Amino acid sequence: MDTQGGRNIDPADQWVLDPETGEYRLRTGADGAPAATVPGQRRSRGRREGERRPVPEPGEGTRRGGAVRSRKAKRSTKRKVLTWTAGTLGFVLLAGGAGAYMLYRHFNDNISTVDVGTAGSKNATSDDAVNILVIGTDSRIGLGGKYGDAGSVGHADTTILFHVAKDRSNATAMSIPRDMVTGIPDCPTKQKDGSTETVKGTPKATFSPRFNESLGQAGRDPGCTMRTVTELTGLPVDHFILVNFEAVKTLSTAVGGVPICLTHDIDDTDERGQGSHLRLPAGPHTVQGEQALQFVRTRHSLKNGSDLDRIDLQKQFLGSMIRQMKSGNTLSDPRKLFKLANAATKSLTVDTGIGGVDKLTALAKDLNRVDPEHITFTTLPVRDNPAEGKNHRTVVVDEARAPALFTALKNDVSLTEVEKKPTASDAKLKGPKADPSQVRVTVYNGGGPQGSAQTTLEWLQNTKGVAHSTNGGNAPGARQDRTTLAYAPGQADQARALAAMMGLSASALHPGTDGSRAGTDMTLTLGRDFKGPGVPVTGPAKPPAGVPQSHADKDVCVG
């Protein structure tokens, strides 16, 4: 480490952003020596060492020989800055140019990680759908008792499952109510000495446990919340992003404030003096820092004074935050970009699978392909806990509506109108189809109802004319969620014919790579999604009805 005046100084801290030029320079010394530019940065021809570049007026470019250089200057600025984004907050990380190594080191050291084992072991990018759990913790540790209960380790106060479709055409952000009664599974947690200790789960009872107890309670880490969500929805959770009170304040300030709009006046202080203490009149506002934190914590002055009402405010805040992150006002301003990158990397805790600037860069670029127009916010369908009578302090999963939403997410069904991008697998369904009499298949039951293989066999033979079909019984190995059809290279026409009969999607077809003799059977394995012969198993084509939603590109008033 370099030293100055006998103090250890991080090299990254010696470089500061010049707000007038957008360039990084050495911090000026006490003797007032001229600031140096970043090593490796080319100096302008004819300019004295340490002299600043003239700053053009808004809308003007720096001229050389009569040529306007605005476009080149913008490109240069983008190469010199780092911006950061991950998950539902919608930021973008692009690294490069002079001084990038020092900034890389600085930001990389900022990032905090938690090893949650296999629950967060997936690579940063994937060719499949991605599920990221954004957890807002109400921990007061390190906040000096400013928000009460200074020793509180925090719980899953705000939780959003961010599902990004496989083709990146759309995304759904599903809020999970903190006061929902649900079971919490056993959870292996990593200890400081490297050992693993399993926190015993809590089965669902009449009034407990609440979902927010999946974090913090009994030493549970974010991996426990990830496992709880998977058990609840059936969706695997790939990564988590943990934010605290300070994250909301610093990120909202870094982007210059987040626009919000209220339908009525807010005065969030109850008779006991509790609440967020937010006071705002109805209408549009821009909140940042402490006021932004008050906004996302407000609930006492809302219609029902409940967590469900507060979720609506948080949806508006996040949607507006995403628009701010992706706006030209942020992406073209090096000061905002630097503040955003520094605030984000200091404020967030992530799993080791995305714990590093390189990994977050890859994830952010991947997720940034989703247009805000096709990012939908919704809430896991719940209903008042019937066991509480009139005092509904908790809720339970609405079994009539929730399964349809979970199935839609599993099948990448967008909650907004979006044109699905064609994939390479779609070509499997295009081309000639064999006559049913030429189709050869063995049917296995790998997860469907008992007797599914036999009923499907009879249906194929008696209704569809597939005479060369055989009942293979139960499939070897573990039960599978999806129905699949495996076929040899020369059986594509047979596969297309059988897929049309069964209602299989292109993703269900698995072509082999090895040669095969004439007369070899294809393998149809019925999964948990199988409902019966002749019933399409391609998943829902339309989003489920009765699911409340809002969109990241829409600016609406709430409250």
XYZ file of C-alpha atoms in Angstrom:
559
model
C 0.000 0.000 0.000
C 1.266 3.518 -0.750
C 1.528 5.958 2.094
C 0.966 9.658 2.437
C 1.850 11.493 5.616
C 2.445 8.199 7.393
C -1.109 6.911 6.626
C -1.918 3.880 4.498
C -3.813 5.009 1.410
C -5.665 2.779 -1.019
C -4.302 3.588 -4.514
C -7.877 3.797 -5.792
C -8.561 6.591 -3.302
C -5.779 8.710 -4.815
C -7.750 9.080 -8.040
C -10.699 11.446 -8.082
C -13.265 12.318 -10.730
C -12.938 15.837 -12.101
C -16.600 16.961 -12.353
C -15.756 19.508 -15.046
C -13.914 17.195 -17.445
C -15.307 13.757 -16.591
C -11.669 12.523 -16.312
C -9.908 10.846 -13.396
C -6.885 12.656 -11.954
C -4.548 12.302 -8.992
C -5.816 14.001 -5.852
C -4.128 17.410 -5.524
C -1.511 17.456 -2.777
C -1.316 19.841 0.142
C 1.229 21.956 -1.745
C -1.314 22.609 -4.478
C 0.698 20.760 -7.120
C -1.129 20.339 -10.448
C -3.338 17.266 -10.661
C -2.053 14.583 -12.983
C -4.227 12.670 -15.383
C -4.682 8.911 -15.097
C -1.631 6.884 -16.212
C -1.965 5.834 -19.805
C -4.420 8.617 -20.639
C -3.390 10.544 -23.732
C -2.846 14.268 -23.226
C -4.236 16.742 -25.711
C -1.632 17.985 -28.151
C -0.382 21.478 -27.297
C -1.801 21.569 -23.737
C 0.501 22.253 -20.799
C 0.879 19.479 -18.242
C -1.843 19.701 -15.593
C -3.943 22.156 -17.647
C -7.646 21.322 -17.731
C -9.547 20.784 -20.958
C -11.956 23.668 -21.724
C -15.524 22.709 -20.859
C -17.989 23.389 -23.721
C -21.318 25.005 -23.076
C -24.343 22.640 -23.029
C -25.140 21.449 -26.531
C -21.712 22.459 -27.923
C -18.799 20.235 -28.840
C -15.088 20.981 -28.508
C -13.991 22.181 -31.901
C -10.760 21.366 -33.683
C -10.309 22.684 -37.180
C -13.999 23.525 -37.345
C -15.128 19.933 -36.659
C -17.526 19.291 -33.790
C -16.215 16.467 -31.564
C -19.282 15.945 -29.341
C -19.899 12.363 -30.451
C -16.281 11.350 -29.950
C -16.194 13.039 -26.550
C -19.275 11.098 -25.451
C -17.716 7.822 -26.527
C -14.521 8.727 -24.663
C -16.458 9.535 -21.508
C -18.256 6.189 -21.606
C -14.910 4.442 -21.818
C -13.640 6.231 -18.714
C -16.463 5.504 -16.347
C -17.861 2.515 -14.528
C -21.559 2.032 -13.995
C -23.123 -0.751 -12.050
C -26.415 -2.596 -12.020
C -27.821 -5.927 -10.916
C -31.168 -7.616 -10.625
C -34.423 -5.695 -10.413
C -32.641 -2.299 -9.769
C -31.685 -2.229 -13.432
C -28.200 -0.688 -13.328
C -25.535 -1.288 -16.017
C -21.851 -2.066 -15.444
C -19.405 -1.134 -18.202
C -15.701 -1.022 -17.410
C -12.837 0.235 -19.540
C -10.449 3.019 -20.394
C -7.831 4.857 -18.392
C -7.790 4.253 -14.667
C -10.179 1.319 -14.958
C -7.910 -1.048 -13.062
C -7.793 1.162 -9.980
C -11.531 1.706 -10.081
C -12.027 -2.026 -10.604
C -9.998 -2.784 -7.484
C -11.798 -0.118 -5.507
C -15.285 -1.333 -6.461
C -14.336 -4.989 -6.127
C -13.187 -4.406 -2.547
C -16.515 -2.720 -1.806
C -18.593 -5.818 -2.591
C -19.742 -7.998 0.325
C -20.615 -11.657 -0.290
C -22.249 -14.563 1.515
C -21.551 -18.181 0.636
C -24.989 -19.813 0.542
C -23.743 -23.106 -0.912
C -25.648 -24.708 -3.756
C -28.497 -22.206 -3.338
C -26.370 -19.547 -5.015
C -23.767 -21.483 -6.958
C -25.010 -20.790 -10.483
C -22.805 -18.845 -12.886
C -23.479 -15.140 -13.313
C -24.887 -15.643 -16.802
C -26.979 -18.440 -18.205
C -28.709 -19.490 -21.408
C -31.757 -20.337 -19.325
C -34.260 -18.278 -17.353
C -32.784 -16.474 -14.337
C -34.371 -15.974 -10.912
C -32.854 -13.354 -8.603
C -34.123 -12.706 -5.090
C -33.900 -9.061 -4.028
C -34.123 -8.900 -0.213
C -34.591 -5.674 1.701
C -33.513 -6.243 5.288
C -34.651 -4.085 8.219
C -31.404 -4.673 10.109
C -30.417 -1.764 12.368
C -26.875 -2.971 13.048
C -24.338 -0.209 12.419
C -26.989 2.522 12.118
C -26.451 3.939 15.598
C -29.979 3.338 16.846
C -31.331 5.877 14.374
C -34.242 3.655 13.403
C -34.806 1.970 16.769
C -33.691 -1.447 18.081
C -30.007 -0.909 17.329
C -29.222 -4.602 17.907
C -31.757 -6.001 15.429
C -30.081 -8.428 12.995
C -32.891 -7.816 10.540
C -35.433 -9.962 8.741
C -36.697 -10.260 5.155
C -38.700 -7.062 5.432
C -39.135 -6.594 1.668
C -38.617 -9.454 -0.780
C -39.001 -9.496 -4.551
C -38.435 -12.498 -6.822
C -37.119 -11.143 -10.122
C -37.778 -13.682 -12.903
C -36.118 -13.027 -16.273
C -37.357 -15.054 -19.251
C -34.990 -17.363 -21.088
C -35.056 -15.244 -24.250
C -34.724 -12.014 -22.194
C -37.871 -10.631 -23.849
C -39.565 -9.932 -20.516
C -39.220 -10.047 -16.756
C -41.578 -10.305 -13.786
C -40.878 -8.877 -10.328
C -43.089 -10.666 -7.791
C -43.294 -9.150 -4.306
C -43.632 -11.625 -1.438
C -45.540 -10.279 1.604
C -43.427 -10.392 4.756
C -46.403 -11.296 6.988
C -47.411 -14.341 4.958
C -47.608 -17.525 7.030
C -45.545 -20.261 5.374
C -43.207 -23.095 6.282
C -39.436 -22.530 6.374
C -37.230 -25.509 5.386
C -34.017 -26.706 7.008
C -31.143 -24.484 5.949
C -27.410 -25.299 5.878
C -25.431 -22.120 6.668
C -21.708 -21.444 6.376
C -19.966 -20.488 9.621
C -16.965 -18.166 10.021
C -14.644 -21.133 10.590
C -15.681 -22.685 7.260
C -17.917 -25.352 8.757
C -21.578 -25.819 7.855
C -24.346 -25.703 10.430
C -27.938 -26.575 9.551
C -30.594 -24.292 10.996
C -33.633 -26.418 11.685
C -36.708 -25.450 9.679
C -40.061 -24.387 11.056
C -43.184 -26.126 9.741
C -46.221 -24.033 8.871
C -48.718 -23.596 11.719
C -51.884 -21.525 12.111
C -50.208 -18.198 12.845
C -46.504 -18.826 12.238
C -43.865 -18.712 11.002
C -44.059 -15.566 8.919
C -42.078 -15.334 5.701
C -39.822 -12.559 7.046
C -38.448 -15.024 9.631
C -36.641 -16.866 6.812
C -33.801 -14.344 7.311
C -32.077 -13.405 10.560
C -34.165 -15.595 12.846
C -32.028 -18.324 14.505
C -29.011 -17.309 12.424
C -30.643 -17.835 9.024
C -28.757 -16.296 6.102
C -30.103 -15.189 2.672
C -29.711 -18.758 1.435
C -32.511 -19.738 3.832
C -34.809 -17.156 2.213
C -33.832 -18.496 -1.227
C -34.736 -22.049 -0.169
C -38.018 -20.866 1.337
C -39.000 -19.191 -1.942
C -38.116 -22.299 -3.940
C -40.207 -24.526 -1.667
C -43.075 -22.040 -1.858
C -43.117 -21.428 -5.631
C -41.331 -24.402 -7.174
C -38.936 -21.956 -8.888
C -35.183 -22.398 -8.386
C -33.534 -19.191 -7.105
C -30.156 -18.561 -8.747
C -28.843 -15.496 -6.897
C -29.700 -13.005 -4.171
C -29.089 -9.289 -3.681
C -29.415 -7.996 -0.120
C -30.049 -4.288 0.480
C -30.336 -2.403 3.767
C -31.658 1.012 4.799
C -28.445 2.748 3.735
C -28.648 1.226 0.243
C -31.982 2.895 -0.455
C -30.606 6.246 0.696
C -27.299 6.140 -1.185
C -28.644 4.714 -4.439
C -31.545 7.150 -4.662
C -29.132 10.019 -4.048
C -26.603 8.716 -6.576
C -29.118 8.963 -9.434
C -30.173 12.457 -8.421
C -33.501 11.440 -6.874
C -36.354 9.100 -7.790
C -39.643 10.580 -9.135
C -42.782 9.347 -7.323
C -46.429 10.404 -7.291
C -49.060 10.244 -4.533
C -52.826 10.121 -4.891
C -53.345 11.713 -1.460
C -51.433 13.411 1.345
C -49.105 11.258 3.429
C -48.473 11.796 7.144
C -47.025 8.495 8.299
C -46.895 8.789 12.088
C -49.334 6.766 14.171
C -50.739 7.575 17.608
C -47.751 5.919 19.300
C -45.288 8.029 17.361
C -44.258 5.111 15.169
C -44.051 5.026 11.391
C -41.748 6.368 8.679
C -42.528 10.011 9.647
C -42.921 10.889 5.956
C -44.987 14.001 5.294
C -45.780 14.759 1.654
C -48.792 16.335 -0.051
C -50.566 14.581 -2.920
C -48.973 14.929 -6.346
C -45.568 14.367 -7.956
C -42.319 14.530 -5.971
C -38.684 13.513 -6.297
C -37.301 11.701 -3.257
C -33.748 10.798 -2.310
C -31.703 9.945 0.735
C -33.622 9.858 4.007
C -36.879 10.861 2.326
C -36.597 7.975 -0.158
C -36.158 5.559 2.750
C -39.200 7.049 4.464
C -41.211 6.550 1.280
C -40.477 2.824 0.889
C -41.123 2.250 4.632
C -44.474 4.077 4.715
C -47.603 2.070 5.553
C -49.465 3.530 8.576
C -51.102 6.347 6.591
C -52.119 4.140 3.668
C -55.599 2.771 3.077
C -55.323 -0.338 5.239
C -52.078 0.514 6.989
C -50.710 -2.871 5.932
C -47.609 -4.301 4.338
C -49.653 -5.049 1.180
C -50.346 -1.322 0.748
C -46.668 -0.540 1.263
C -45.747 -2.992 -1.504
C -47.587 -0.744 -3.990
C -45.359 2.188 -3.019
C -42.257 0.029 -3.366
C -43.305 -1.129 -6.840
C -43.626 2.478 -7.959
C -40.267 3.367 -6.425
C -38.426 0.460 -8.088
C -40.024 1.049 -11.481
C -39.062 4.709 -11.333
C -35.549 3.780 -10.147
C -35.114 1.498 -13.168
C -36.175 4.296 -15.516
C -33.704 6.645 -13.838
C -30.870 4.128 -14.173
C -31.487 3.570 -17.872
C -32.150 7.212 -18.735
C -29.751 9.280 -20.786
C -29.455 11.732 -17.895
C -27.729 9.045 -15.827
C -25.809 7.110 -18.476
C -24.248 10.257 -19.966
C -23.260 11.867 -16.647
C -19.880 10.592 -15.362
C -20.463 12.110 -11.917
C -23.732 10.235 -11.461
C -22.185 7.049 -12.840
C -19.284 7.132 -10.407
C -21.556 7.896 -7.440
C -23.909 5.116 -8.502
C -21.147 2.538 -8.868
C -19.573 3.466 -5.548
C -22.891 3.553 -3.685
C -24.107 0.276 -5.160
C -20.977 -1.738 -4.479
C -20.795 -0.423 -0.900
C -24.471 -0.928 -0.125
C -25.266 -4.375 -1.528
C -24.460 -7.898 -0.353
C -24.641 -10.719 -2.907
C -24.002 -14.459 -3.150
C -20.553 -15.694 -4.140
C -21.889 -16.716 -7.561
C -22.043 -13.027 -8.531
C -19.603 -11.689 -5.935
C -17.197 -9.649 -8.015
C -17.125 -6.797 -10.516
C -16.529 -9.172 -13.455
C -19.462 -11.393 -12.492
C -21.779 -8.479 -11.814
C -20.742 -6.959 -15.144
C -21.708 -10.126 -17.004
C -25.019 -10.445 -15.143
C -25.898 -6.785 -15.624
C -25.214 -6.793 -19.356
C -27.324 -9.926 -19.691
C -30.290 -8.544 -17.723
C -30.058 -5.147 -19.384
C -31.428 -6.739 -22.558
C -34.927 -6.604 -21.034
C -36.860 -3.487 -22.041
C -38.503 -1.672 -19.055
C -41.738 -1.803 -21.068
C -41.774 -5.550 -20.491
C -40.818 -5.575 -16.797
C -43.989 -6.277 -14.830
C -44.431 -5.864 -11.067
C -46.942 -8.072 -9.288
C -47.579 -9.533 -5.830
C -47.785 -13.169 -4.821
C -51.561 -13.785 -4.492
C -52.577 -14.005 -0.827
C -55.719 -13.751 1.288
C -56.383 -12.815 4.887
C -55.518 -15.544 7.362
C -58.963 -17.066 8.124
C -57.769 -18.210 11.556
C -57.463 -14.624 12.811
C -61.095 -13.603 12.596
C -61.363 -9.844 12.192
C -57.792 -9.085 13.256
C -55.967 -9.851 10.015
C -52.341 -9.266 10.905
C -51.159 -12.149 8.726
C -52.016 -13.544 5.306
C -51.802 -16.963 3.661
C -51.196 -18.060 0.076
C -54.303 -17.862 -2.102
C -54.357 -21.454 -3.386
C -56.959 -20.507 -6.023
C -54.758 -17.913 -7.773
C -51.121 -18.424 -6.785
C -50.447 -21.750 -8.605
C -51.389 -20.202 -11.961
C -48.869 -17.395 -11.443
C -46.128 -19.829 -10.414
C -46.824 -21.941 -13.517
C -46.711 -18.860 -15.734
C -43.283 -17.925 -14.369
C -41.985 -21.477 -14.808
C -43.074 -21.359 -18.455
C -41.742 -17.827 -19.114
C -45.229 -16.442 -19.760
C -45.028 -12.659 -19.706
C -47.622 -10.727 -17.715
C -47.501 -8.045 -20.398
C -47.963 -8.276 -24.151
C -44.595 -9.098 -25.653
C -43.516 -10.682 -28.891
C -41.529 -13.803 -28.074
C -38.105 -13.891 -29.664
C -37.538 -16.927 -31.889
C -35.004 -19.379 -30.501
C -32.841 -22.012 -32.134
C -35.011 -24.746 -30.610
C -38.105 -23.433 -32.428
C -36.681 -24.858 -35.646
C -37.237 -28.362 -34.263
C -40.974 -28.024 -34.903
C -40.553 -26.814 -38.474
C -40.407 -29.288 -41.307
C -42.270 -32.372 -42.564
C -44.132 -34.669 -40.178
C -44.134 -38.454 -40.459
C -47.366 -40.388 -40.889
C -48.609 -41.763 -37.501
C -48.087 -45.306 -38.780
C -44.339 -44.564 -39.065
C -43.965 -43.152 -35.540
C -42.148 -45.468 -33.122
C -42.101 -44.517 -29.427
C -41.715 -46.007 -25.948
C -43.701 -44.161 -23.273
C -42.346 -43.794 -19.707
C -43.998 -42.243 -16.681
C -41.440 -39.888 -15.125
C -43.691 -37.762 -12.955
C -47.257 -37.887 -14.234
C -50.251 -39.397 -12.404
C -50.169 -43.141 -11.783
C -50.987 -45.154 -14.905
C -50.178 -42.257 -17.254
C -47.906 -44.326 -19.493
C -50.607 -46.928 -20.141
C -53.416 -44.418 -20.752
C -51.172 -42.472 -23.139
C -50.219 -45.668 -24.962
C -53.881 -46.611 -25.470
C -54.705 -43.086 -26.636
C -51.874 -43.085 -29.189
C -52.792 -46.506 -30.570
C -56.589 -46.208 -30.593
C -57.032 -42.502 -31.335
C -53.952 -41.389 -33.253
C -52.974 -44.554 -35.120
C -49.495 -44.868 -33.583
C -49.329 -48.646 -33.733
C -45.593 -48.892 -32.996
C -45.836 -47.660 -29.392
C -44.794 -49.422 -26.163
C -45.382 -48.911 -22.436
C -41.988 -48.563 -20.748
C -43.453 -48.265 -17.224
C -41.857 -45.959 -14.691
C -38.852 -43.994 -15.920
C -35.544 -44.714 -14.161
C -34.128 -42.017 -11.902
C -35.780 -39.056 -10.212
C -39.158 -37.664 -11.190
C -38.963 -34.777 -13.633
C -40.991 -31.565 -13.919
C -41.235 -31.383 -17.707
C -42.399 -33.906 -20.300
C -39.608 -34.686 -22.787
C -39.226 -36.479 -26.107
C -35.800 -37.879 -27.025
C -35.201 -38.999 -30.612
C -32.395 -40.061 -32.924
C -31.014 -37.817 -35.713
C -33.022 -39.573 -38.392
C -36.331 -39.318 -36.505
C -36.977 -35.571 -36.644
C -40.081 -36.039 -38.783
C -41.465 -38.586 -36.272
C -40.672 -36.235 -33.375
C -42.522 -33.348 -35.020
C -45.542 -35.566 -35.629
C -45.678 -36.822 -32.025
C -45.082 -33.302 -30.639
C -48.103 -32.058 -32.601
C -50.273 -34.879 -31.198
C -49.142 -34.338 -27.591
C -48.952 -30.545 -27.660
C -45.237 -30.435 -26.852
C -43.167 -27.264 -27.167
C -39.851 -27.125 -28.992
C -37.997 -27.090 -25.654
C -39.421 -30.538 -24.843
C -37.706 -32.106 -27.867
C -34.216 -33.501 -27.305
C -32.462 -34.670 -30.492
C -29.739 -37.292 -30.115
C -26.279 -37.016 -31.634
C -25.450 -40.661 -32.246
C -26.532 -42.731 -35.250
C -29.391 -45.185 -34.957
C -30.692 -48.208 -36.784
C -34.045 -48.225 -38.513
C -36.838 -49.247 -36.180
C -35.411 -47.668 -32.997
C -38.073 -46.198 -30.696
C -38.113 -42.599 -29.567
C -38.434 -42.054 -25.796
C -41.406 -40.076 -24.456
C -41.086 -39.383 -20.722
C -44.153 -37.886 -19.037
C -43.299 -35.289 -16.384
C -45.196 -33.544 -13.608
C -46.672 -31.144 -16.173
C -48.531 -34.017 -17.858
C -52.311 -33.703 -17.317
C -53.562 -36.466 -19.597
C -53.297 -37.754 -23.195
C -54.393 -35.113 -25.670
C -53.999 -32.254 -23.151
C -51.276 -29.830 -24.353
C -48.275 -29.690 -22.032
C -46.712 -26.560 -23.514
C -47.694 -24.439 -20.510
C -50.121 -21.535 -20.456
C -50.144 -19.316 -23.522
C -51.666 -16.349 -21.670
C -50.948 -14.796 -18.272
C -53.244 -15.876 -15.424
C -56.305 -13.723 -14.797
C -56.830 -11.730 -11.601
C -53.151 -11.030 -10.908
C -52.493 -7.345 -10.061
C -49.693 -5.795 -12.049
C -47.850 -2.582 -12.843
C -45.092 -1.875 -15.345
C -41.622 -0.392 -15.039
C -42.143 1.994 -17.973
C -45.369 3.502 -16.584
C -45.387 6.552 -14.319
C -48.555 6.368 -12.186
C -49.701 7.796 -8.861
C -50.209 5.461 -5.894
C -51.081 5.744 -2.235
